[in-house]
Coordinates of C-alpha atoms and ligand atoms in Angstrom, one line a residue:
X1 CA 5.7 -10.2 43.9
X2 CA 3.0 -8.5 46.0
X3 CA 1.0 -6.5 43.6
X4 CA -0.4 -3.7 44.8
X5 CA -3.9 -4.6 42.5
X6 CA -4.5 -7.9 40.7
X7 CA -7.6 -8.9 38.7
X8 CA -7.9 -12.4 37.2
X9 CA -10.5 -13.0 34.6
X10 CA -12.9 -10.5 36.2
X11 CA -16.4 -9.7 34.5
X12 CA -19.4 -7.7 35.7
X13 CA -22.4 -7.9 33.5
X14 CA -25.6 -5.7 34.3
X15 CA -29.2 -6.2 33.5
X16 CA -31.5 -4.1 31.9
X17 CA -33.4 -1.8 33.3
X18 CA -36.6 -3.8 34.3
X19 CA -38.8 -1.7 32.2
X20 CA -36.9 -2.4 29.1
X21 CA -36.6 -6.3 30.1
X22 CA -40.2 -6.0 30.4
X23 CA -40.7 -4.5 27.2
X24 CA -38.2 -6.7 25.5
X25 CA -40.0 -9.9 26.7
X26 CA -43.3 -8.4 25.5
X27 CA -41.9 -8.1 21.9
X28 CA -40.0 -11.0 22.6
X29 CA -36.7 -9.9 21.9
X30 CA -33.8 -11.8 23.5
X31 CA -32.4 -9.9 26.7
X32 CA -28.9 -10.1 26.9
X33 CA -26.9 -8.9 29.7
X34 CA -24.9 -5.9 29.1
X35 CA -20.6 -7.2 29.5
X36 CA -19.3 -3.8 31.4
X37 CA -15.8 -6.0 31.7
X38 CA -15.0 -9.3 30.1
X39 CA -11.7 -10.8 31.8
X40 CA -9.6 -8.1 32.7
X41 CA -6.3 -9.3 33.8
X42 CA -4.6 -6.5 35.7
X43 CA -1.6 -6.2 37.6
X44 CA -0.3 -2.9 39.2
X45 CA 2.8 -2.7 41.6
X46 CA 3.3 -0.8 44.6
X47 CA 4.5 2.7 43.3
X48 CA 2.8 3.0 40.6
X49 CA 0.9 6.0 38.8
X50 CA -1.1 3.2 36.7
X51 CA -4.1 4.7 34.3
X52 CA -6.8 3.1 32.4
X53 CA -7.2 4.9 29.5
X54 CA -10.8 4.1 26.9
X55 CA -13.6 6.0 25.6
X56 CA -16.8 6.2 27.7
X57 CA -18.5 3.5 28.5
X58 CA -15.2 1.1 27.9
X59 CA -15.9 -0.3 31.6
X60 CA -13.4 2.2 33.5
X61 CA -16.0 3.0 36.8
X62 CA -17.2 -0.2 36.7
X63 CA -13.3 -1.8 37.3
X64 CA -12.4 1.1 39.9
X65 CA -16.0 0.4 42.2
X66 CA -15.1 -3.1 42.2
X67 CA -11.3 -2.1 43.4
X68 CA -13.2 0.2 45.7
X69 CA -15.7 -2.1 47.0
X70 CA -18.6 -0.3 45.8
X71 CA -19.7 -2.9 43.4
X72 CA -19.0 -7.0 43.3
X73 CA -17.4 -8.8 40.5
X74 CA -20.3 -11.1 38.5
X75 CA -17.2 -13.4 38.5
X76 CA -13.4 -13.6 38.7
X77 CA -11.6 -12.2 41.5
X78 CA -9.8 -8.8 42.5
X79 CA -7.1 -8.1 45.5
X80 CA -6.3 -4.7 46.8
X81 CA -3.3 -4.5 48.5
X82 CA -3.7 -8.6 48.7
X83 CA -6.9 -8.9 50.3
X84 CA -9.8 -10.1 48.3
X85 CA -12.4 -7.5 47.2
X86 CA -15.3 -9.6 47.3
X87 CA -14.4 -11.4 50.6
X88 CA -13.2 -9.3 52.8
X89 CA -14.1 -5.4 51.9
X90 CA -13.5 -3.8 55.4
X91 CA -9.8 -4.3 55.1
X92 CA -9.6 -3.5 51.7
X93 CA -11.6 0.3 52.9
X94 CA -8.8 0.6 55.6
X95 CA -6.1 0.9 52.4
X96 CA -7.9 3.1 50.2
X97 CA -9.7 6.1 49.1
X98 CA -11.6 7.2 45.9
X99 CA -12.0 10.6 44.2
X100 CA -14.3 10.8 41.0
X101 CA -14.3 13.2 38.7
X102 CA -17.6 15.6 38.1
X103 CA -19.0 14.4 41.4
X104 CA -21.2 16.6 43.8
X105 CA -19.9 15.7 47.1
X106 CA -19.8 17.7 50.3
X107 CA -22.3 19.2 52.4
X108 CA -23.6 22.1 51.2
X109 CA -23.4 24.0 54.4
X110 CA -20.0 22.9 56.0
X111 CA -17.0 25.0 54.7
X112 CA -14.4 23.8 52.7
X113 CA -12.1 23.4 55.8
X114 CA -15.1 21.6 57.6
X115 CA -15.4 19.1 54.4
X116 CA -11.9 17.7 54.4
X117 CA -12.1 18.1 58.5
X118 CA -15.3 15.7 58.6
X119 CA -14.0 13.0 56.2
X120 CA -10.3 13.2 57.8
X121 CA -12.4 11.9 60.6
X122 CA -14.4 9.1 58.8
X123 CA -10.8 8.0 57.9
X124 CA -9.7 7.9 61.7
X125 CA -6.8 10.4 61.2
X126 CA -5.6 12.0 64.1
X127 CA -6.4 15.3 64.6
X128 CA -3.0 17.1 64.7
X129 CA -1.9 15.6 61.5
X130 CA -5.1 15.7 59.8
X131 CA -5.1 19.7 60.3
X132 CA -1.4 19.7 58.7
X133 CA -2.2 17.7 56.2
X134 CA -5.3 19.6 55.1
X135 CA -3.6 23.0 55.2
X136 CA -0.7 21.7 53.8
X137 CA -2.6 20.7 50.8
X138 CA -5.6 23.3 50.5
X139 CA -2.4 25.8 50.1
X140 CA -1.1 23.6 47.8
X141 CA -3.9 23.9 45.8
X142 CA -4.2 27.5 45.6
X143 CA -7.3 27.1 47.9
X144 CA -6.8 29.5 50.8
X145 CA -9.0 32.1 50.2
X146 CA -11.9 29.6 49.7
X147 CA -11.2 27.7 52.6
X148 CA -13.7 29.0 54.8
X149 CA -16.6 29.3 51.6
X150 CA -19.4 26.9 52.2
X151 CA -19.2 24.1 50.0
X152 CA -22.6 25.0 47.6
X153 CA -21.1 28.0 46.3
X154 CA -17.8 26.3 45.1
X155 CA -17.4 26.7 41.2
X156 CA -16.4 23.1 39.7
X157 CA -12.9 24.0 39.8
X158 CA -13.0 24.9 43.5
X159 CA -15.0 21.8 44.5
X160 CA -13.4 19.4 42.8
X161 CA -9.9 20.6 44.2
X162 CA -11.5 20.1 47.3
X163 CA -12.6 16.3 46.5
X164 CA -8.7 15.9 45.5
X165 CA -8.0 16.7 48.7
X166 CA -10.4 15.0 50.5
X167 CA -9.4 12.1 48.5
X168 CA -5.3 12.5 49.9
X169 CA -6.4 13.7 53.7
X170 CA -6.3 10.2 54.5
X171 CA -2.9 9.1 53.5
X172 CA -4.6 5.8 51.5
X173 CA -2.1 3.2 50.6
X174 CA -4.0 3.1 47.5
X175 CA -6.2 6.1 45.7
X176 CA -8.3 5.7 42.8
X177 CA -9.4 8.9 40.9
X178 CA -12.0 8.5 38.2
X179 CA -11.6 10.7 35.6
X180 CA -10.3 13.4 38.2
X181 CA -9.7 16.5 35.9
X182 CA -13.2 15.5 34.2
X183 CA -14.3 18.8 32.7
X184 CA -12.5 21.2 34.6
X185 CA -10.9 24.2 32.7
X186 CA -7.4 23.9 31.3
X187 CA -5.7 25.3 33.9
X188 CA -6.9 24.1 37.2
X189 CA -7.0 20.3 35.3
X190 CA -2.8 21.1 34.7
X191 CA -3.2 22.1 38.8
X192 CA -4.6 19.1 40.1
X193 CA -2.4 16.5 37.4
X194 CA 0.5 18.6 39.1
X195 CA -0.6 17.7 43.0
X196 CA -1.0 14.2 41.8
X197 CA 2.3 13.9 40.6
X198 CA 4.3 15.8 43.5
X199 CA 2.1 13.8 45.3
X200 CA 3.3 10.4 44.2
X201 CA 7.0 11.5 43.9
X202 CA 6.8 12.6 48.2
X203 CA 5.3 8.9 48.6
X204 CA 6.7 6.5 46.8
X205 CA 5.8 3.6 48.0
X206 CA 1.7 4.4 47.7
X207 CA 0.0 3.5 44.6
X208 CA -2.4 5.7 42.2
X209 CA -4.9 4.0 39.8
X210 CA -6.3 6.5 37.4
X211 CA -8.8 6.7 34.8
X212 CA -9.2 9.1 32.0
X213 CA -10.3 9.6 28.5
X214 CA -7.6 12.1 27.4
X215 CA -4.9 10.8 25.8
X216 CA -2.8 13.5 26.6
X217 CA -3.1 12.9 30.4
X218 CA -2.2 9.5 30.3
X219 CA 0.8 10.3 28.1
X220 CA 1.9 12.5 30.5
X221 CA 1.1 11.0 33.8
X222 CA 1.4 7.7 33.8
X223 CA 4.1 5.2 34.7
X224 CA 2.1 2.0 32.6
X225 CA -1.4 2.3 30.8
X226 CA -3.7 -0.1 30.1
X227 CA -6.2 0.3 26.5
X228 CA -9.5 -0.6 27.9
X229 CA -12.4 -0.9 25.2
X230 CA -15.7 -2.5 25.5
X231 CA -14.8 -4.1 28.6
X232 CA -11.6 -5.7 27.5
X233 CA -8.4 -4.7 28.3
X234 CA -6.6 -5.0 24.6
X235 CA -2.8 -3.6 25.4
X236 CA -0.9 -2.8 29.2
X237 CA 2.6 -1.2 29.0
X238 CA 4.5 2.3 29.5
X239 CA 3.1 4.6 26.9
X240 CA 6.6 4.8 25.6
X241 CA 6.8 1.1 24.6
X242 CA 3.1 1.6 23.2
X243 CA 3.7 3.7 21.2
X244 CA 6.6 2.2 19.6
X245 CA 4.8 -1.3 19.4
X246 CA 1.6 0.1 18.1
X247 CA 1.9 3.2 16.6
X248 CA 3.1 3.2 12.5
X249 CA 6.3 4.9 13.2
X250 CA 6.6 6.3 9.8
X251 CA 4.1 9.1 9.5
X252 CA 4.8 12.2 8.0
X253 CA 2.6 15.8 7.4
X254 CA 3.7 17.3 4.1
X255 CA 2.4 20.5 2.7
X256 CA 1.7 21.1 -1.2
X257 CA -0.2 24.3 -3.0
X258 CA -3.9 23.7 -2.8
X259 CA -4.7 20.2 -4.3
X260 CA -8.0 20.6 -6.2
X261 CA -7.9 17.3 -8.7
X262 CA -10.3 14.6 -7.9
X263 CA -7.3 11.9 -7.7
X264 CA -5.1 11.7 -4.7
X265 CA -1.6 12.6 -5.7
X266 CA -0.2 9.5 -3.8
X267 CA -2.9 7.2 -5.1
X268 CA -1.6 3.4 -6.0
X269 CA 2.1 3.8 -4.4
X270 CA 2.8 0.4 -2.6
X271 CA 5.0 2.1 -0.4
X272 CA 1.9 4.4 1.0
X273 CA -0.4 2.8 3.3
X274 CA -2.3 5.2 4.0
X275 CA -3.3 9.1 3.2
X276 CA -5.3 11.6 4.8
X277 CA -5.5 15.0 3.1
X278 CA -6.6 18.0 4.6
X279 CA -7.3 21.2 2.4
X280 CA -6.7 25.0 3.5
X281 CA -8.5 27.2 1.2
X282 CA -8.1 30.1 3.0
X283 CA -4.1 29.8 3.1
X284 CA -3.6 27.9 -0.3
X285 CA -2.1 24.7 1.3
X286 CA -3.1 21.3 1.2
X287 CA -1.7 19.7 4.2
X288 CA -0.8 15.5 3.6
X289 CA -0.6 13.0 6.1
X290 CA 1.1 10.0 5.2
X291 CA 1.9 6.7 6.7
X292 CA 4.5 4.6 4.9
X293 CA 5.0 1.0 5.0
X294 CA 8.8 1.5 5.4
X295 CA 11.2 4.4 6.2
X296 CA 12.6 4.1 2.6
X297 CA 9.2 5.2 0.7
X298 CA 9.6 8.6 1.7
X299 CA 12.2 9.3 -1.4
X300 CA 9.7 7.9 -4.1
X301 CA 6.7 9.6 -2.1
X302 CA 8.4 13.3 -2.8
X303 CA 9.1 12.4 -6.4
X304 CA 5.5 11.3 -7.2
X305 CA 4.7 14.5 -5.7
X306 CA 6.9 16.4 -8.0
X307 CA 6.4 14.5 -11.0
X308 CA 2.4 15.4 -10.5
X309 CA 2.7 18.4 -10.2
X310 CA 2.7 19.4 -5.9
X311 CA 5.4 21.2 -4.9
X312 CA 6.3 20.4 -1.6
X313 CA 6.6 23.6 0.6
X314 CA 7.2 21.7 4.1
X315 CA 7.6 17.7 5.4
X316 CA 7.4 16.9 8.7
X317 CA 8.3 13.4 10.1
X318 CA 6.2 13.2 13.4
X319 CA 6.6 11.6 16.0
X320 CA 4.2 8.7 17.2
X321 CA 1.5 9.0 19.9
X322 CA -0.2 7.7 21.8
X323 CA -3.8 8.7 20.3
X324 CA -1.5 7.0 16.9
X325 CA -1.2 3.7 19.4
X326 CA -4.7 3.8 20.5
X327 CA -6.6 4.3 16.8
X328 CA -4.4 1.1 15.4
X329 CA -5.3 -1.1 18.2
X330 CA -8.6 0.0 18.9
X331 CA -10.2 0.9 15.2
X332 CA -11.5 4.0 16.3
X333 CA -10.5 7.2 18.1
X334 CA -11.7 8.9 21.8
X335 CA -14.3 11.2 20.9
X336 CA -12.8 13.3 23.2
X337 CA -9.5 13.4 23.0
X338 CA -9.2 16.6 21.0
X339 CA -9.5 19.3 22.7
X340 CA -8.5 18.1 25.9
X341 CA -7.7 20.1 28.8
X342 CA -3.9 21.0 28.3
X343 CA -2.2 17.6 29.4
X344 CA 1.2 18.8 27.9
Ligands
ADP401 N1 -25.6 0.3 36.9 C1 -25.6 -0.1 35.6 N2 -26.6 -0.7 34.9 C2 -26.6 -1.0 33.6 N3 -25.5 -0.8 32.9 C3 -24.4 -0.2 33.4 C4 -24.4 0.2 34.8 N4 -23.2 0.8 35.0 C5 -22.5 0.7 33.9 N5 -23.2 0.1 32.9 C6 -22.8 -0.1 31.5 O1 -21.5 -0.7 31.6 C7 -20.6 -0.2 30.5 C8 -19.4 0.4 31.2 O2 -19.7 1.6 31.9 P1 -18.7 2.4 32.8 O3 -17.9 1.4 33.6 O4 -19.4 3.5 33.5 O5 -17.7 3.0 31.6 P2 -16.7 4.2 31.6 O6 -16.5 4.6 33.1 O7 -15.5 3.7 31.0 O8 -17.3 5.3 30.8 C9 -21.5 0.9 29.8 O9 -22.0 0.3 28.6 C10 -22.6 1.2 30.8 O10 -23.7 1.6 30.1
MG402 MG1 -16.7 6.4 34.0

């Protein structure tokens, strides 16, 4: 098969910054290069909505400016659309465009309209259909009225919609978007996942790399996700079959009267590997969340329960997600992913 992106065993390592190597050699410290990606092996097919999903600093930018020819691999190799990042960049540019999330782009004079006009024309697009395309899409976005406002007095909602579409003007075979809905507000982020997703369906034969940091948007997007921490990728599959590999599938939340004795009412029970219990003091509760080693447990959890004492007043089984997948495989949770912006 053709992928659509292919990395084999690629790794980009930086330096320090010269001051600190400096520094470091004064002291005499060692100065070891900082591993951004350590042999990622990634395939994506034509088609596909693809994400990479890790906590800051897991080596997400770094990958998508190599795919994007901003930055070169320290070794390994990466094809876009078959053609070799590192060797022949040109071609790769002809395929592909790049949207980041948070970013400041535009000149601040040009209108909105002017924006997505200019870089339509960077991109070679004819002029008849680049006009369509850009109305088509700044309706589409809810960006009418603000079409004809000069870029520096778009609020971060407005601006980055504007990025989306300059981003899509160009009809790229392949489009990477880092981070894309980075802090926007909850409802323009559910706007712009929405325009990505129409988007794909109305071509399905172009492919969409994203990154992100919320769980909840990778959940939701994404037809296969790859776990990316500390440079490595550590799991690649649907988040479906991730979470059903990875996540304990026997969790439950189970509500008892306020717990106030020092010892955990499911302390020592083989059947219990793990408990987390949360107290409500305000509503009388103590809310219990419990991951069994088997399905069976659940019977001899309930009469522990009784037998010491907590009533149970509600028992949930819930289901597994993908934040469950992520914190078994990765040891540690994305700092983030609470409160994100409203990806269901
Ligand atoms: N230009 C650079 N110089 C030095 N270190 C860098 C540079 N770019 C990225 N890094 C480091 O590489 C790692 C991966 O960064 P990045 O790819 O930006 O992660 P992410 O996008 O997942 O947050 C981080 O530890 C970061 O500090
Ligand atoms: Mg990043």
């Amino acid at each position: 098969m053709e992928w659509s992106i292919e990395t084999r065993e690629l790794r980009r390592t930086f330096r320090d910054r010269p001051v600190r190597r400096l520094f470091r050699r004064a002291v005499g410290t060692p100065i070891p290069d900082k591993i951004a990606l350590d042999s990622v092996n990634v395939t994506v097919r034509p088609g596909e909505l693809f994400g990479l999903l890790g906590p800051n600093g897991a080596g997400k930018t770094t990958l998508i400016k190599i795919l994007s020819t901003l930055l070169l691999p320290s070794s390994g190799q990466a094809t876009v659309d078959g053609i070799d990042v590192a060797k022949d960049p040109d071609s790769v540019r002809q395929r592909i465009n790049m949207v980041s999330g948070g970013e400041h782009s535009g000149y601040g004079i040009l209108t909105v309209r002017e924006t997505i006009w200019m870089f339509s024309q960077f991109y070679g697009v004819p002029t008849k259909v680049a006009r369509q395309r850009a109305e088509a899409m700044i309706q589409r976005l809810g960006l009418s009225d603000s079409a004809d406002t000069k870029t520096s007095k778009l609020s971060t909602g407005m601006r980055q919609k504007m990025n989306i579409i300059r981003g899509f003007v160009s009809d790229p075979k392949i489009l990477f978007l880092d981070e894309p809905t980075l802090g926007l507000d909850v409802g323009i982020a559910r706007e712009v996942r929405a325009f990505i997703c129409e988007w794909i369906k109305e071509h399905p034969e172009r492919t969409v790399l994203l990154t992100t940091h919320y769980m909840a948007e990778a959940d939701s997007m994404c037809d296969r996700v790859a776990i990316i921490d500390q440079g490595r990728v550590l799991a690649c599959d649907t988040p479906a079959n991730l979470k059903r590999d990875l996540a304990p599938d026997c969790v439950y939340r189970i509500e008892v009267p306020l717990w106030t004795e020092a010892v955990n009412p499911l302390d020592q029970m083989p059947v219990v590997r793990s408990v987390a219990m949360e107290h409500r003091g305000d509503q009388g509760r103590t809310h219990l969340r419990v991951i069994l080693e088997e399905e069976g447990g659940i019977a001899s959890v309930t009469d522990r329960l009784a037998k010491r004492g907590a009533r149970v007043l509600s028992m949930t089984r819930l289901e597994p997600s993908l934040e469950d997948a992520f914190l078994s495989l990765v040891g540690h949770g994305l700092t983030s992913s609470n409160g994100e912006n409203g990806a269901r």
